[in-house]
XYZ file of C-alpha atoms in Angstrom:
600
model
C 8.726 -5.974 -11.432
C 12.078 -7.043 -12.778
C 12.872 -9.044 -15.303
C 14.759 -11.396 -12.904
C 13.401 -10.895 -9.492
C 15.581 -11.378 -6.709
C 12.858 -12.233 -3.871
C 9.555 -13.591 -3.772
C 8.282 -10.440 -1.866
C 8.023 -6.953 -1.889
C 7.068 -4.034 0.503
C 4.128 -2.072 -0.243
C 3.666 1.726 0.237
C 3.276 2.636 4.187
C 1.901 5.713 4.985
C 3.281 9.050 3.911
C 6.642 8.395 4.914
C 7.126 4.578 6.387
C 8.440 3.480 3.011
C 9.454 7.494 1.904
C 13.131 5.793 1.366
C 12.790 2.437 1.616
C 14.475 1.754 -1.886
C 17.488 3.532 -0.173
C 17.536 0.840 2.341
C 16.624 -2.209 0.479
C 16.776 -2.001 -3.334
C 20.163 -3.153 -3.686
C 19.827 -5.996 -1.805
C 17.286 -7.260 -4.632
C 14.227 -6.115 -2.775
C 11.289 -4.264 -4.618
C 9.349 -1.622 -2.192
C 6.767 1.258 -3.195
C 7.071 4.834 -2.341
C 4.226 7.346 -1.809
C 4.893 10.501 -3.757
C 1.300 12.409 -2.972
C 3.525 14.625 -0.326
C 5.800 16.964 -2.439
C 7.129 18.829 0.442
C 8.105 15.366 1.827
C 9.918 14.620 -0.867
C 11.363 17.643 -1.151
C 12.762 17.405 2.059
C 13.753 14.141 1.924
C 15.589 14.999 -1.426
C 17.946 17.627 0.610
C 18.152 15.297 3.285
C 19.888 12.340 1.159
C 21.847 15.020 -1.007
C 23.299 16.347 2.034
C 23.706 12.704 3.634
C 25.432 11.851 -0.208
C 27.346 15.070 -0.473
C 25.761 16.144 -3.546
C 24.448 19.926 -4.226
C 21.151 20.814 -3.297
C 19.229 23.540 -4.789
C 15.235 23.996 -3.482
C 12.944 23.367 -6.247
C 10.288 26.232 -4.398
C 6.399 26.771 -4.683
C 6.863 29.567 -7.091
C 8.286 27.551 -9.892
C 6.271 26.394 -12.523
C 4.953 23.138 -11.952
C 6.879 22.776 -8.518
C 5.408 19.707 -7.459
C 6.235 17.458 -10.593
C 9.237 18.836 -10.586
C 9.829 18.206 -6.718
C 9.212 14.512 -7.336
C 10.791 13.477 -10.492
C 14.177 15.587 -8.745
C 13.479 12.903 -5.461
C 13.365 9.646 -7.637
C 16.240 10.589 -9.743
C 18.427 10.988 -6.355
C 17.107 7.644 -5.574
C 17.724 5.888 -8.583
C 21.198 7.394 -8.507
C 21.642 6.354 -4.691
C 20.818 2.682 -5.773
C 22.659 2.312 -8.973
C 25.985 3.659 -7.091
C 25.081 0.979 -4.352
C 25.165 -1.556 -7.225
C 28.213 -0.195 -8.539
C 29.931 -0.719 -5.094
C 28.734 -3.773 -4.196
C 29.514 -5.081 -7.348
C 33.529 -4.412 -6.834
C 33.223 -5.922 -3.257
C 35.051 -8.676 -2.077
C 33.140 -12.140 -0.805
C 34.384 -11.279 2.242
C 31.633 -11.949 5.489
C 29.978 -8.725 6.524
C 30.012 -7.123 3.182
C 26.891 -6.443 1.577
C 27.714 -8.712 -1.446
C 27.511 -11.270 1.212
C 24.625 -10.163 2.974
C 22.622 -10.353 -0.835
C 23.144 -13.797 -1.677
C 22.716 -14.931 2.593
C 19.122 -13.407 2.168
C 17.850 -15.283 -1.052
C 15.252 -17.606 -0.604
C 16.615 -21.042 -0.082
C 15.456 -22.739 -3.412
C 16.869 -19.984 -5.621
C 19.368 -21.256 -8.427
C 21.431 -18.118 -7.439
C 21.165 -18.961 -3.747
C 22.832 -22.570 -4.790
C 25.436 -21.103 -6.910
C 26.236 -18.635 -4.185
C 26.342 -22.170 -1.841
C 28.405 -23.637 -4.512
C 31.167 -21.023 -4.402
C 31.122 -21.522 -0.820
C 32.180 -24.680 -0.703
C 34.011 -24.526 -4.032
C 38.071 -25.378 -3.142
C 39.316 -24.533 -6.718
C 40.764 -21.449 -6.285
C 40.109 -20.707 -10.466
C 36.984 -21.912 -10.056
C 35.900 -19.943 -7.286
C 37.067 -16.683 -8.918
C 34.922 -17.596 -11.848
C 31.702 -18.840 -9.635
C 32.313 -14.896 -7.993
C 32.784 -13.237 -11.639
C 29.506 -14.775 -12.653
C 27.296 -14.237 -9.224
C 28.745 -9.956 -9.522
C 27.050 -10.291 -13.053
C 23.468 -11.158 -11.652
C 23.298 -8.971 -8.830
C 19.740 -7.258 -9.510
C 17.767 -3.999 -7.728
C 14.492 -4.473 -6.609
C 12.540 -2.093 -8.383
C 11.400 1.489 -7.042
C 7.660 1.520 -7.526
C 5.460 4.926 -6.526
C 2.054 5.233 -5.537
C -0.845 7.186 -6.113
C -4.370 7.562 -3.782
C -5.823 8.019 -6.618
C -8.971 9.364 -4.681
C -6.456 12.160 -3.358
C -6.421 14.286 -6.746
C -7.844 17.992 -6.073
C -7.588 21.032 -8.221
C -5.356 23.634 -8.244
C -6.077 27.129 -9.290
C -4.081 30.131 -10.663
C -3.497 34.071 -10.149
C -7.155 34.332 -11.698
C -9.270 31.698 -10.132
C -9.054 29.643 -13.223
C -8.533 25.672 -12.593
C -5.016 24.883 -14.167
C -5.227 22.110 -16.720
C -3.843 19.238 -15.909
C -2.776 20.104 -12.260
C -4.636 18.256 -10.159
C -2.345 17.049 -7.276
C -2.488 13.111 -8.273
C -1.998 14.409 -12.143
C 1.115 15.849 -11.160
C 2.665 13.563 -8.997
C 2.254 11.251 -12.213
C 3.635 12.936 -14.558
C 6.771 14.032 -11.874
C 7.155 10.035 -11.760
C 6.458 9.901 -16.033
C 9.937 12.421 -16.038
C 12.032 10.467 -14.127
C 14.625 8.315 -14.783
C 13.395 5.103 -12.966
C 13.217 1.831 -15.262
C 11.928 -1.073 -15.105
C 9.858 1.016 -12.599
C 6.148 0.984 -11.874
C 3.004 3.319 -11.260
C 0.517 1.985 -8.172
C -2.624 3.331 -8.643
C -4.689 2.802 -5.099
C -7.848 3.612 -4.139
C -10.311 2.646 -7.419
C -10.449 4.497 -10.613
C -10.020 8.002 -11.527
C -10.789 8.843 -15.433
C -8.513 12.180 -15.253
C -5.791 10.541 -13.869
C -6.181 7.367 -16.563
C -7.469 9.546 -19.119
C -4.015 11.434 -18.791
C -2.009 8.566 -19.184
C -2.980 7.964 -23.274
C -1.941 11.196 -23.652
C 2.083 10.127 -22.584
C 4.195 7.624 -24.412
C 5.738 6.500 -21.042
C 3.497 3.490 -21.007
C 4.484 2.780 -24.418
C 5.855 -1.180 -25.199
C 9.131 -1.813 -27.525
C 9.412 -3.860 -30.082
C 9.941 -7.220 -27.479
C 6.467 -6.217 -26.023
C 8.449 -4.795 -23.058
C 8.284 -1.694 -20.787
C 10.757 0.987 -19.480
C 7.358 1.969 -17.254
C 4.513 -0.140 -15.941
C 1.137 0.240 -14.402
C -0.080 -1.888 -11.434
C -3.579 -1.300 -9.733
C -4.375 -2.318 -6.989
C -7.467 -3.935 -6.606
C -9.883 -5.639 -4.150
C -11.497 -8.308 -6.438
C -11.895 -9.508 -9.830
C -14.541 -7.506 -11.340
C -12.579 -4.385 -10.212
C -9.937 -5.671 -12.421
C -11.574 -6.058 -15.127
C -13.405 -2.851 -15.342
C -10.654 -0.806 -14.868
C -8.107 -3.404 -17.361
C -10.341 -2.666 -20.352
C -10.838 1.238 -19.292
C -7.149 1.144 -19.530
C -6.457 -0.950 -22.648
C -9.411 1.122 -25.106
C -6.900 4.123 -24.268
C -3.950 1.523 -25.026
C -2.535 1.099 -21.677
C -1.608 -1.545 -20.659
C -2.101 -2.830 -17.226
C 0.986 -5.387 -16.031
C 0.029 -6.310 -12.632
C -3.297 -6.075 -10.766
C -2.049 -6.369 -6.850
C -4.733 -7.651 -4.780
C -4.943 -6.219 -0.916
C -7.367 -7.472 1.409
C -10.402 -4.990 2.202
C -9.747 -4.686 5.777
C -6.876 -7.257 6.737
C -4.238 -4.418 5.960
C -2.941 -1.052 6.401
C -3.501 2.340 5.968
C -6.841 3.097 4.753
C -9.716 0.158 4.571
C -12.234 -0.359 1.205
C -14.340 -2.953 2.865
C -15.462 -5.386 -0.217
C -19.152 -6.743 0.551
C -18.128 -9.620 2.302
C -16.308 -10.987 -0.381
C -12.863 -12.345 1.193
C -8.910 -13.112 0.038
C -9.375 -16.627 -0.840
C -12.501 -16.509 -2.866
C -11.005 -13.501 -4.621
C -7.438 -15.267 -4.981
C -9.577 -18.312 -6.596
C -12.017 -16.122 -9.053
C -8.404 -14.399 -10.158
C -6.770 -17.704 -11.026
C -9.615 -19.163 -12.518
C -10.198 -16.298 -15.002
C -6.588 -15.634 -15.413
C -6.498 -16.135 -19.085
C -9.616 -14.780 -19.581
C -8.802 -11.807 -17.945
C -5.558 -11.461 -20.131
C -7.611 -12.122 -23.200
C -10.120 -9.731 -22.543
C -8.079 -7.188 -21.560
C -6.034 -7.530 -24.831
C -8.601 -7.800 -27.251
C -8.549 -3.973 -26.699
C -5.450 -3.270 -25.665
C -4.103 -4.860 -29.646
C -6.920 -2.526 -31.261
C -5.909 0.606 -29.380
C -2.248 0.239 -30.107
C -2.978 -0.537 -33.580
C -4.653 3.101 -33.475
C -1.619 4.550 -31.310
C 1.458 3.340 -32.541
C 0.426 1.547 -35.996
C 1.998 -1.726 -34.988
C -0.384 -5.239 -35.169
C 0.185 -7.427 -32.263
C 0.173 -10.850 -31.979
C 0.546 -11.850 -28.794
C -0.316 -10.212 -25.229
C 1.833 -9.046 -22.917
C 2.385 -10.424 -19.612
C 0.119 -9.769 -16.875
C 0.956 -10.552 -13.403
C -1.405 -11.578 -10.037
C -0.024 -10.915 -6.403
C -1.599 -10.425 -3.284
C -1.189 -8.249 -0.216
C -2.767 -8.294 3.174
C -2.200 -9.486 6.727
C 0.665 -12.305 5.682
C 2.393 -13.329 8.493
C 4.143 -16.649 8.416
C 6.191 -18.625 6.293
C 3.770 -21.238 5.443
C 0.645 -18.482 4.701
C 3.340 -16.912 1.952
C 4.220 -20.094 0.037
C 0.534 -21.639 0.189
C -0.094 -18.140 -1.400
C 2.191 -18.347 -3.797
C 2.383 -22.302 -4.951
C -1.747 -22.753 -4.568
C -2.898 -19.235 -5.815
C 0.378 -18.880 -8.578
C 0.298 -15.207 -7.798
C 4.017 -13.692 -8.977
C 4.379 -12.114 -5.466
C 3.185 -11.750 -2.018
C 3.185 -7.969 -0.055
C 4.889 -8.130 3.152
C 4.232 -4.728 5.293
C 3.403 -3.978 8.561
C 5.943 -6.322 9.734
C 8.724 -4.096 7.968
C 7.591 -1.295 10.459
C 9.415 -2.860 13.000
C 12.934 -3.372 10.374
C 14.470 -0.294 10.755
C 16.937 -1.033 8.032
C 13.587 -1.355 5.625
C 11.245 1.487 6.532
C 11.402 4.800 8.374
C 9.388 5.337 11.879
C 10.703 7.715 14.440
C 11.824 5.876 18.028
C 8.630 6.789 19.956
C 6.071 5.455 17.385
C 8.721 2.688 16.922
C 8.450 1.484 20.176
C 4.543 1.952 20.440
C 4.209 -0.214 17.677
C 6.589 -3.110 19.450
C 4.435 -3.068 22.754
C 1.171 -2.758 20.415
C -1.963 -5.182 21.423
C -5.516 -5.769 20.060
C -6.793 -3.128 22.303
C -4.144 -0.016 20.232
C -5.940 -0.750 17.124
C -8.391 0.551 16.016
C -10.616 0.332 12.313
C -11.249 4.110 12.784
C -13.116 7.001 11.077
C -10.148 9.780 11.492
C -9.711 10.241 7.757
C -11.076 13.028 6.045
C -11.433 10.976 3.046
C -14.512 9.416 4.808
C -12.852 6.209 4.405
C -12.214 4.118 7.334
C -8.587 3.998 8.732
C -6.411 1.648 10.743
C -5.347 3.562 13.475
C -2.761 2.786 16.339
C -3.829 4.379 19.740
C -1.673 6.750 21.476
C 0.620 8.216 18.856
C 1.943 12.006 19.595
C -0.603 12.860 16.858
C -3.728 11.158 19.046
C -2.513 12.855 22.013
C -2.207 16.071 20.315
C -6.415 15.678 18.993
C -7.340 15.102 22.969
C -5.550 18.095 23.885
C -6.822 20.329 21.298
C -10.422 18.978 22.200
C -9.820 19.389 25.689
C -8.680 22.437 25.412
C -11.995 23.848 23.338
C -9.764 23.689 20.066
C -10.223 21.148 18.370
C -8.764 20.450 14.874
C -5.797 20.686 13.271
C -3.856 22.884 11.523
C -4.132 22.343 7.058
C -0.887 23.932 5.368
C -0.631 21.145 3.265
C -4.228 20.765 2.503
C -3.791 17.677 -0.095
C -7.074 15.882 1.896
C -9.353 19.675 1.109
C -12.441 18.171 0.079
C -15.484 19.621 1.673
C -18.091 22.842 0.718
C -20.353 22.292 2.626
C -19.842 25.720 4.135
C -16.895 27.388 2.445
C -16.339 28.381 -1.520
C -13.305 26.545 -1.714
C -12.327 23.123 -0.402
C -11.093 22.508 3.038
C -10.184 19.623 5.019
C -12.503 17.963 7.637
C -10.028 17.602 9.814
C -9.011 21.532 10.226
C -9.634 23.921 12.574
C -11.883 25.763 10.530
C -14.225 22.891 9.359
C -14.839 21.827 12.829
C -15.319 25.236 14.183
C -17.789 25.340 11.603
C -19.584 21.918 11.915
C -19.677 22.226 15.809
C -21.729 25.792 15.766
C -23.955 24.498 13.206
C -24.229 21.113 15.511
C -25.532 23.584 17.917
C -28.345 25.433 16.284
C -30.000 22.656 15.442
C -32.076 21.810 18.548
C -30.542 17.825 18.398
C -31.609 15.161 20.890
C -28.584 15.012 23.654
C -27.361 11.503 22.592
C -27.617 12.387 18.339
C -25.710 15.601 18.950
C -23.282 13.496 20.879
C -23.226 11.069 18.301
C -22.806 13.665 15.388
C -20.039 15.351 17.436
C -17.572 13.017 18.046
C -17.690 12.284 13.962
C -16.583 15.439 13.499
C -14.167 15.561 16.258
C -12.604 11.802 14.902
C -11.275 13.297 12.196
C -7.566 13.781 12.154
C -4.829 15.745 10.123
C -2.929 12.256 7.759
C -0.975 14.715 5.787
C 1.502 15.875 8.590
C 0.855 12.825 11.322
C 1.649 10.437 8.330
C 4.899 12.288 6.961
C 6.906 13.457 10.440
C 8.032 10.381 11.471
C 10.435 10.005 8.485
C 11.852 13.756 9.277
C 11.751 12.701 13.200
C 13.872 9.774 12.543
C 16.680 11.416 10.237
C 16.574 14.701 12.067
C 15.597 16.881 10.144
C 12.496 19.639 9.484
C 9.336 18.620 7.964
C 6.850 21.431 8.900
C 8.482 23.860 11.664
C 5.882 24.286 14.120
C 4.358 20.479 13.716
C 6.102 17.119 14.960
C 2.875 15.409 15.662
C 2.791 11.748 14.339
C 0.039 8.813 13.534
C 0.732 5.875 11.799
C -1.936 2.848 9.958
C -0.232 -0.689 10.874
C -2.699 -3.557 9.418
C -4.245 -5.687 12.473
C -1.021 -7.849 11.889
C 1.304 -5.523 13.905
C 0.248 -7.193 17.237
C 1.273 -10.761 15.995
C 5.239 -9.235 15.771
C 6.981 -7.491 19.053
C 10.614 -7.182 18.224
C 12.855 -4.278 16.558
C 14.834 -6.684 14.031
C 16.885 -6.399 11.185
C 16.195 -6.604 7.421
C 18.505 -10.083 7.422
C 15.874 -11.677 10.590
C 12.492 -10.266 8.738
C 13.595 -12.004 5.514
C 14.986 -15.034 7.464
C 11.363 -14.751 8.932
C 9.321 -14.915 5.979
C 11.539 -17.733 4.015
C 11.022 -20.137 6.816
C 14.351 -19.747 8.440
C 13.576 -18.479 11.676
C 9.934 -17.381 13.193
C 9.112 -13.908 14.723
C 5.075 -14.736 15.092
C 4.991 -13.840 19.318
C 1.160 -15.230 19.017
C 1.183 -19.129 19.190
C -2.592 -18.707 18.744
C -2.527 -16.475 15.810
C -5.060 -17.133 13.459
C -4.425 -17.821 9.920
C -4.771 -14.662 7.814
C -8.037 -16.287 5.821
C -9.247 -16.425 9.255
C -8.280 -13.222 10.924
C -9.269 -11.191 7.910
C -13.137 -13.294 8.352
C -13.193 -12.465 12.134
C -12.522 -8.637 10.955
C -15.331 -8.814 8.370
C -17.839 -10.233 11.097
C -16.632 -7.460 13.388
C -17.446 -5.121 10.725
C -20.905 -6.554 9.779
C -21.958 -6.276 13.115
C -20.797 -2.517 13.626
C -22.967 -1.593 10.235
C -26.011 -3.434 11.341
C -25.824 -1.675 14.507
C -25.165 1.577 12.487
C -28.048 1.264 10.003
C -30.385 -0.445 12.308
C -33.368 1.843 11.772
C -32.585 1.319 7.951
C -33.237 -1.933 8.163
C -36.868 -2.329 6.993
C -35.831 -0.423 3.818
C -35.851 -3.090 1.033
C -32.108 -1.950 -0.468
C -30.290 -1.721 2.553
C -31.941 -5.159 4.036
C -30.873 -7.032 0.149
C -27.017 -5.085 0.932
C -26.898 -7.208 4.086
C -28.176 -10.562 2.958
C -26.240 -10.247 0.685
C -23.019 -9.332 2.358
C -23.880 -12.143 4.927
C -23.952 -14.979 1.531
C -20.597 -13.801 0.378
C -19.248 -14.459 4.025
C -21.407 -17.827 4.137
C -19.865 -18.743 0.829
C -16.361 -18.033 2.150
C -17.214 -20.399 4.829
C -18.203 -23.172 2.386
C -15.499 -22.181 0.185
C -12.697 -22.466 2.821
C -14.141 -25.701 4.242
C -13.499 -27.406 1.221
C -9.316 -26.477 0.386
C -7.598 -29.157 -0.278
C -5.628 -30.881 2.412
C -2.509 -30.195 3.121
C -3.416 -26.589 2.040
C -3.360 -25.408 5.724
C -0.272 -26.209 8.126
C -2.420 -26.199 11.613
C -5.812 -27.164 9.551
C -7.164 -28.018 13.108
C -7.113 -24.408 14.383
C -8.440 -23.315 10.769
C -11.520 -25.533 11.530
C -12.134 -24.115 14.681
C -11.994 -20.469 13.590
C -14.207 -21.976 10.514
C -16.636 -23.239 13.041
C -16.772 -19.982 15.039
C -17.184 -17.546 12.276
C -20.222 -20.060 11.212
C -21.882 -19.802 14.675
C -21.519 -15.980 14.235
C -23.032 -15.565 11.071
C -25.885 -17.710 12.497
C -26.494 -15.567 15.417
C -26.064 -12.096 13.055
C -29.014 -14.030 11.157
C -31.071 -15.067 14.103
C -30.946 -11.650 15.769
C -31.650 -9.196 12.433
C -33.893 -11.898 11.536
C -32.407 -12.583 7.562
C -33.283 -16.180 6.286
């Protein structure tokens, strides 16, 4: 997101609290990461935590306050933006001296960066004048990566006051907007996750945040993220009739990635990576066609040209070669680089014991689960403190969790107002109506161990930040999970932030799988997985005319990804002889799904 972008990657929002701080660690080394603000009492205690750490003074912004939880966030980036601009500040004035950070942000540069050779140049300069100068000059480009927020924007319930009465424009993904709309952060972006929400978006024409100057340039951006090109497009124009503007659409793979999953219907990353570059400029055109009309409305300015729009992609990356194919063949602006950064400790924030479990993680730990209570599927590492902690509750005839945070209180299907699936007091309920109702032994097994899947994301997803610096999150709750993308299992070692970038510019590999498949290919072995799991699911569906068109359907768009990747150009692939053999297997596959279910 800035205007001169240090790196060619950026981290994308982990969890709760993986990437809480992660501009903290990494932003003044040039390095652009995203931060979930959906948990203000994570914030809020990550705020004291970094104003102690800083020796600033901290006063609790508490629940009684008017508008708390805006006000809890905006207070947590503007510490953060100060943090990093006094980092700047500092490693501006230091010497080029080895083991000083200056240093350590020119080493990490990608290799064919023109400030990476004039950093070389000064190096090997042996004019002492001219060296000073070469130095002057580098101190003046030193950049920030950009702090970026997100919002689920399917997390978003009400809040009521004193008198029952649904407060306007509190909604919990409202106001953790508008705390990020009050803050400080430039040259800054909003990522909305998750698909659309017409409060939250509806909400942003009402702010002049979003706003472009005169140079067709923005103090604040959006970025959605999206899972193909029609989604894109739909939600671009929603945005530009209110005159929004939309300045990067980040793609993620459905299911080769983090966190939670939004399976597309067979419709894969290269496919969707080729539709995008394609329609680029039709895309932009659309898009602005609107966007000049609503402005013209807004503001009362005419404009003649559209600003920029950029395309990057997110989503099981792994080696060197996968990131610049993405880039040079694709053109997308930049590529997301996650799970691996669970295992940088100078990057993102994970507390020893989950730490380690992800090092030691294999195939078997993960797990495309059904523990959230958004009833969206979840990747899901095996054997957390958090999954121990569900056994034992089950075991023990109490199963659920506690909800203080309740920002995941969705359900009335037996209670007035909304609670969370995952509580004690929705399963308690769901089991004893389970009960009554006379089920066949293997259904009411079946229908149980939905219920009992579900697991608490707003504390297992936030401790592991508080675990790691020490402090107090929730007093009576240190239970952790945590949502690595299938990726995890391909990377084994606890490194630093110098030998993951090293890693992902080509300068050293950290890939423990020789075997690994290429990313096109693991994400198609994940859909097939899938496909088969939903068949098996809606088997006695199958006769019904819709459901039988879904999966025909679904099983083309994976046939045409097939055809589609069969045909890249070569040279396009670095081991294109493993790529053909994964090809060849995921065709045999889809011929067998075909065979068996008996589509034509």
């Amino acid at each position: 997101m800035n205007q001169r972008t240090a790196h060619t990657f950026h981290i994308p929002v982990m969890g709760l609290s993986y990437t809480i701080d992660s501009p903290i660690k990494v932003a003044r080394f040039g390095i652009s990461s995203v931060v979930s603000i959906m948990e203000d009492h994570l914030t809020e205690t990550m705020r004291e935590y970094y104003c102690r750490n800083t020796g600033r003074h901290y006063e609790h912004i508490t629940a009684k306050e008017p508008d708390y939880r805006a006000k809890r966030i905006t207070a947590y980036l503007n510490l953060m933006n100060a943090i990093v601009e006094e980092q700047m500040q500092k490693m501006r004035a230091e010497a080029f001296v080895e083991g000083n950070e200056i240093v350590q942000y020119f080493e990490m540069l990608p290799e064919d960066s023109p400030l990476k050779k004039s950093y070389q140049n000064m190096v090997s300069c042996t004019d002492e004048e001219e060296r000073l100068a070469i130095q002057n000059h580098l101190r003046t480009q030193l950049v920030a990566g950009s702090i970026l927020v997100n919002i689920m924007t399917k997390v978003d319930g009400d809040k009521w006051d004193k008198n029952g009465d649904i407060i306007p424009n509190g909604s919990d993904a409202v106001t953790a907007l508008r705390g990020y709309i009050n803050s400080d952060l430039a040259d800054s972006a909003i990522v909305f996750s998750a698909g659309m929400n017409p409060r939250l978006y509806t909400y942003l024409e009402q702010v002049d945040a979003f706003d472009p100057d005169e140079n067709l340039q923005f103090r604040k951006k959006i970025v959605i993220k999206v899972s193909d090109y029609r989604s894109a497009l739909i939600q671009g124009k929603f945005l530009a009739k209110k005159g929004i503007w939309v300045s990067e659409f980040r793609i993620e793979s459905g299911l080769n990635c983090g966190g939670h999953a939004f399976a597309s219907d067979g419709f894969l990353l290269g496919p969707i990576l080729e539709e995008f570059k394609s329609k680029r400029q039709e895309l932009t055109d659309g898009i602005f066609e609107l966007y000049k009309t609503a402005i013209n409305q807004k503001l009362g300015r005419e404009l003649s040209q559209s600003p920029a729009v950029d395309i990057t992609v997110q989503g099981g990356i792994g080696t060197f070669e996968e990131d610049a194919f993405l880039r040079a063949h694709y053109e997308v602006a930049s590529t997301g680089w996650g799970t691996p950064f669970l295992l940088v400790p100078e990057a993102t924030t994970v507390d020893e014991h989950t730490l380690n479990l992800l090092s030691q993680a294999k195939e078997q730990d993960l797990v495309l689960s059904n523990s959230s209570p958004l009833g969206v599927r979840f990747h899901y590492l095996r054997g957390t403190t958090a999954d121990i902690e569900k056994q034992t509750r089950i075991v023990k005839g109490k199963p659920g969790s506690p909800c203080p945070e309740k920002l995941l209180s969705f359900n009335t299907e037996f209670t007035k107002e909304p609670i969370c699936t995952a509580s004690h007091k929705y399963q308690n309920l769901k089991l004893k109506q389970l009960k009554t109702m006379d089920l066949p032994e293997a259904e009411f097994e079946k229908q149980q161990t939905v219920v009992l899947e579900k697991e608490c994301l707003c504390i297992g997803l936030s401790n592991s930040a508080a675990l790691a610096h020490g402090v107090t999150f929730l007093e009576k709750y240190k239970a952790v999970n945590i949502c690595p993308g299938p990726n995890i299992v391909n990377f084994s070692k606890i490194v630093s932030l110098k030998t993951m970038i090293d890693h992902i510019y080509g300068r050293t590999n950290l890939v423990n799988n020789p075997s690994r498949p290429h990313m096109f290919m693991a994400e198609m072995k994940l859909y097939i997985q899938y496909l088969k799991e939903q068949l098996i699911s809606k088997f006695t569906e199958l006769e019904d005319r819709k459901t039988r068109n879904y999966f025909r359907s679904f099983i083309g768009n994976l046939a045409d990804a097939i055809v589609y990747y069969q045909n890249l150009p070569e040279g396009a692939i670095v081991n294109r002889q493993c790529f053909n053999v994964e090809l060849a297997k995921a065709e045999v596959a889809l011929a067998g799904i075909k065979e068996t279910y008996s589509f034509e």
